[in-house]
mmCIF file of C-alpha atoms in Angstrom:
data_model
loop_
_atom_site.group_PDB
_atom_site.id
_atom_site.type_symbol
_atom_site.label_atom_id
_atom_site.label_comp_id
_atom_site.label_asym_id
_atom_site.label_seq_id
_atom_site.Cartn_x
_atom_site.Cartn_y
_atom_site.Cartn_z
ATOM 1 C CA UNK A 198 23.409 1.879 -0.074
ATOM 2 C CA UNK A 199 20.336 0.361 -1.697
ATOM 3 C CA UNK A 200 17.155 2.375 -1.459
ATOM 4 C CA UNK A 201 13.821 0.702 -2.192
ATOM 5 C CA UNK A 202 10.692 2.749 -2.722
ATOM 6 C CA UNK A 203 7.628 1.148 -1.141
ATOM 7 C CA UNK A 204 4.439 2.508 -2.663
ATOM 8 C CA UNK A 205 1.506 1.844 -0.354
ATOM 9 C CA UNK A 206 -1.506 1.402 -2.652
ATOM 10 C CA UNK A 207 -3.551 -1.379 -1.067
ATOM 11 C CA UNK A 208 -6.466 0.497 0.462
ATOM 12 C CA UNK A 209 -10.088 0.514 -0.648
ATOM 13 C CA UNK A 210 -10.330 4.311 -0.605
ATOM 14 C CA UNK A 211 -13.658 4.215 1.217
ATOM 15 C CA UNK A 212 -13.818 7.987 1.809
ATOM 16 C CA UNK A 213 -12.693 8.574 -1.770
ATOM 17 C CA UNK A 214 -15.276 6.214 -3.243
ATOM 18 C CA UNK A 215 -12.916 3.717 -4.877
ATOM 19 C CA UNK A 216 -9.391 2.339 -4.466
ATOM 20 C CA UNK A 217 -7.012 5.216 -5.126
ATOM 21 C CA UNK A 218 -4.755 2.987 -7.213
ATOM 22 C CA UNK A 219 -7.573 3.125 -9.799
ATOM 23 C CA UNK A 220 -7.518 6.941 -10.037
ATOM 24 C CA UNK A 221 -6.288 7.925 -13.473
ATOM 25 C CA UNK A 222 -2.635 8.934 -13.389
ATOM 26 C CA UNK A 223 -1.885 8.623 -9.680
ATOM 27 C CA UNK A 224 -0.011 5.326 -9.950
ATOM 28 C CA UNK A 225 2.262 6.628 -12.687
ATOM 29 C CA UNK A 226 2.929 9.885 -10.815
ATOM 30 C CA UNK A 227 3.879 8.091 -7.592
ATOM 31 C CA UNK A 228 6.064 5.510 -9.327
ATOM 32 C CA UNK A 229 7.850 8.203 -11.323
ATOM 33 C CA UNK A 230 8.440 10.251 -8.166
ATOM 34 C CA UNK A 231 10.110 7.257 -6.506
ATOM 35 C CA UNK A 232 12.085 6.217 -9.573
ATOM 36 C CA UNK A 233 13.280 9.699 -10.540
ATOM 37 C CA UNK A 234 13.738 10.657 -6.883
ATOM 38 C CA UNK A 235 16.529 8.134 -6.404
ATOM 39 C CA UNK A 236 15.053 4.754 -5.495
ATOM 40 C CA UNK A 237 17.078 1.830 -6.822
ATOM 41 C CA UNK A 238 14.023 -0.459 -6.879
ATOM 42 C CA UNK A 239 10.310 -0.066 -6.269
ATOM 43 C CA UNK A 240 7.877 -2.321 -4.422
ATOM 44 C CA UNK A 241 4.207 -1.686 -5.186
ATOM 45 C CA UNK A 242 1.794 -2.947 -2.533
ATOM 46 C CA UNK A 243 -1.690 -3.864 -3.794
ATOM 47 C CA UNK A 244 -4.702 -5.127 -1.880
ATOM 48 C CA UNK A 245 -8.275 -3.965 -2.554
ATOM 49 C CA UNK A 246 -7.579 -3.598 -6.264
ATOM 50 C CA UNK A 247 -4.714 -4.037 -8.624
ATOM 51 C CA UNK A 248 -3.761 -2.795 -12.037
ATOM 52 C CA UNK A 249 -1.046 -3.668 -14.470
ATOM 53 C CA UNK A 250 2.233 -2.507 -13.013
ATOM 54 C CA UNK A 251 4.905 -1.156 -15.302
ATOM 55 C CA UNK A 252 7.958 -3.294 -16.009
ATOM 56 C CA UNK A 253 10.669 -3.197 -13.390
ATOM 57 C CA UNK A 254 8.290 -2.768 -10.444
ATOM 58 C CA UNK A 255 8.007 -5.550 -7.873
ATOM 59 C CA UNK A 256 4.364 -6.148 -6.953
ATOM 60 C CA UNK A 257 3.255 -7.647 -3.653
ATOM 61 C CA UNK A 258 -0.248 -8.110 -2.316
ATOM 62 C CA UNK A 259 -1.146 -7.365 1.277
ATOM 63 C CA UNK A 260 -3.615 -10.182 1.830
ATOM 64 C CA UNK A 261 -4.927 -8.510 4.972
ATOM 65 C CA UNK A 262 -5.119 -5.057 3.367
ATOM 66 C CA UNK A 263 -8.557 -4.474 4.901
ATOM 67 C CA UNK A 264 -7.013 -4.297 8.389
ATOM 68 C CA UNK A 265 -5.463 -0.946 7.488
ATOM 69 C CA UNK A 266 -2.278 0.789 6.443
ATOM 70 C CA UNK A 267 -0.137 -1.365 8.718
ATOM 71 C CA UNK A 268 -0.786 -4.375 6.461
ATOM 72 C CA UNK A 269 0.673 -2.508 3.502
ATOM 73 C CA UNK A 270 3.717 -1.361 5.455
ATOM 74 C CA UNK A 271 4.276 -4.902 6.714
ATOM 75 C CA UNK A 272 4.061 -6.408 3.209
ATOM 76 C CA UNK A 273 6.256 -3.718 1.680
ATOM 77 C CA UNK A 274 8.998 -3.923 4.297
ATOM 78 C CA UNK A 275 8.997 -7.732 4.132
ATOM 79 C CA UNK A 276 9.669 -7.524 0.398
ATOM 80 C CA UNK A 277 12.319 -4.807 0.866
ATOM 81 C CA UNK A 278 13.976 -7.080 3.438
ATOM 82 C CA UNK A 279 14.098 -9.951 0.916
ATOM 83 C CA UNK A 280 15.617 -7.506 -1.589
ATOM 84 C CA UNK A 281 18.310 -6.694 1.003
ATOM 85 C CA UNK A 282 17.569 -2.981 0.871
ATOM 86 C CA UNK A 283 19.394 -0.639 3.215
ATOM 87 C CA UNK A 284 16.624 1.978 3.227
ATOM 88 C CA UNK A 285 12.887 1.933 2.555
ATOM 89 C CA UNK A 286 11.193 5.008 1.145
ATOM 90 C CA UNK A 287 7.577 4.711 2.282
ATOM 91 C CA UNK A 288 5.246 6.649 0.015
ATOM 92 C CA UNK A 289 1.492 6.780 -0.488
ATOM 93 C CA UNK A 290 -0.442 6.896 -3.725
ATOM 94 C CA UNK A 291 -2.832 9.689 -2.713
ATOM 95 C CA UNK A 292 -0.387 12.603 -2.653
ATOM 96 C CA UNK A 293 -0.164 13.261 -6.397
ATOM 97 C CA UNK A 294 1.635 16.595 -6.142
ATOM 98 C CA UNK A 295 4.632 14.976 -4.424
ATOM 99 C CA UNK A 296 7.231 14.549 -7.122
ATOM 100 C CA UNK A 297 10.791 13.381 -7.554
ATOM 101 C CA UNK A 298 12.301 16.525 -6.040
ATOM 102 C CA UNK A 299 10.564 15.831 -2.712
ATOM 103 C CA UNK A 300 11.606 12.177 -2.734
ATOM 104 C CA UNK A 301 15.188 13.069 -3.598
ATOM 105 C CA UNK A 302 15.437 15.697 -0.855
ATOM 106 C CA UNK A 303 14.156 13.307 1.830
ATOM 107 C CA UNK A 304 16.392 10.437 0.696
ATOM 108 C CA UNK A 305 19.489 12.654 0.665
ATOM 109 C CA UNK A 306 18.744 13.844 4.178
ATOM 110 C CA UNK A 307 18.247 10.294 5.486
ATOM 111 C CA UNK A 308 21.447 9.035 3.894
ATOM 112 C CA UNK A 309 23.596 11.624 5.672
ATOM 113 C CA UNK A 310 21.769 11.585 9.005
ATOM 114 C CA UNK A 311 23.012 9.565 11.955
ATOM 115 C CA UNK A 312 19.600 8.036 12.548
ATOM 116 C CA UNK A 313 18.782 7.031 8.976
ATOM 117 C CA UNK A 314 15.292 8.446 9.540
ATOM 118 C CA UNK A 315 13.797 11.318 7.544
ATOM 119 C CA UNK A 316 10.286 12.547 6.877
ATOM 120 C CA UNK A 317 8.881 15.103 4.482
ATOM 121 C CA UNK A 318 7.205 18.081 6.138
ATOM 122 C CA UNK A 319 4.911 20.539 4.475
ATOM 123 C CA UNK A 320 4.945 23.518 6.771
ATOM 124 C CA UNK A 321 4.175 22.141 10.210
ATOM 125 C CA UNK A 322 2.461 19.022 8.833
ATOM 126 C CA UNK A 323 4.308 15.696 8.513
ATOM 127 C CA UNK A 324 3.742 13.772 5.307
ATOM 128 C CA UNK A 325 5.267 11.381 2.802
ATOM 129 C CA UNK A 326 7.675 10.134 1.793
ATOM 130 C CA UNK A 327 9.267 8.745 4.914
ATOM 131 C CA UNK A 328 12.720 7.168 4.706
ATOM 132 C CA UNK A 329 13.602 4.465 7.219
ATOM 133 C CA UNK A 330 16.980 2.738 7.512
ATOM 134 C CA UNK A 331 16.828 -1.041 7.724
ATOM 135 C CA UNK A 332 17.998 -1.146 11.337
ATOM 136 C CA UNK A 333 14.697 0.503 12.373
ATOM 137 C CA UNK A 334 12.372 -1.885 10.528
ATOM 138 C CA UNK A 335 11.892 -4.378 13.403
ATOM 139 C CA UNK A 336 10.791 -1.585 15.757
ATOM 140 C CA UNK A 337 8.594 0.022 13.103
ATOM 141 C CA UNK A 338 6.881 -3.324 12.531
ATOM 142 C CA UNK A 339 6.443 -3.862 16.272
ATOM 143 C CA UNK A 340 4.713 -0.487 16.592
ATOM 144 C CA UNK A 341 2.207 -0.598 13.738
ATOM 145 C CA UNK A 342 -1.350 -1.848 13.783
ATOM 146 C CA UNK A 343 -4.639 -1.222 12.062
ATOM 147 C CA UNK A 344 -4.625 1.990 10.076
ATOM 148 C CA UNK A 345 -1.481 3.284 11.759
ATOM 149 C CA UNK A 346 1.819 3.024 9.914
ATOM 150 C CA UNK A 347 5.282 4.220 10.899
ATOM 151 C CA UNK A 348 4.029 7.521 12.323
ATOM 152 C CA UNK A 349 3.871 6.408 15.965
ATOM 153 C CA UNK A 350 7.425 5.099 15.828
ATOM 154 C CA UNK A 351 8.683 8.296 14.204
ATOM 155 C CA UNK A 352 6.880 10.481 16.767
ATOM 156 C CA UNK A 353 8.492 8.502 19.606
ATOM 157 C CA UNK A 354 11.988 9.506 18.487
ATOM 158 C CA UNK A 355 13.858 12.774 18.639
ATOM 159 C CA UNK A 356 16.338 11.946 15.876
ATOM 160 C CA UNK A 357 14.019 11.958 12.838
ATOM 161 C CA UNK A 358 15.117 14.519 10.276
ATOM 162 C CA UNK A 359 12.233 16.864 9.437
ATOM 163 C CA UNK A 360 12.734 17.743 5.787
ATOM 164 C CA UNK A 361 10.883 20.882 4.767
ATOM 165 C CA UNK A 362 9.336 20.366 1.329
ATOM 166 C CA UNK A 363 6.541 22.957 1.149
ATOM 167 C CA UNK A 364 8.524 24.829 -1.495
ATOM 168 C CA UNK A 365 8.127 21.779 -3.749
ATOM 169 C CA UNK A 366 4.605 20.452 -3.041
ATOM 170 C CA UNK A 367 1.613 20.679 -0.725
ATOM 171 C CA UNK A 368 1.884 16.998 0.266
ATOM 172 C CA UNK A 369 -1.888 17.031 0.626
ATOM 173 C CA UNK A 370 -3.417 13.584 1.130
ATOM 174 C CA UNK A 371 -6.502 13.440 -1.076
ATOM 175 C CA UNK A 372 -9.286 11.545 0.673
ATOM 176 C CA UNK A 373 -12.370 12.650 -1.249
ATOM 177 C CA UNK A 374 -13.144 12.824 -4.948
ATOM 178 C CA UNK A 375 -14.214 16.174 -6.293
#
């Protein structure tokens, strides 16, 4: 089974004050989490800003990034489809305490589940990464728009594995600079 990490890093970071892909260290942390967590390949989705990507990372640009998160998911899954991936590991750049152990735990759960769907949970709060088997991608894509990604699709199902990860990270999405 081929697992492709899709790092969603296209947004402008309006609440944060700048594109989060430009925050020192966050790109490297997220890419390392995906790589060391078990992803065979990584797709990095840019939009509002871009930076030099490390070797071995496939970069795509969501031309309509300003329409919201759904544009990034769409661009990332399209590239994963062309790479003939079996699973996509959707991750966001603004959860810098999520490391490889979280990614690995969620991937392992998805690979053995019947549904091929798994999502990191931090206590009672859903977060990232989210692992989605290829067979679900058409429905995910049909159910995303604006600033809403795969969450609505995942909430509509009762077979998504909830993978508790609060012992490994907070999973906190950082929206404001300190």
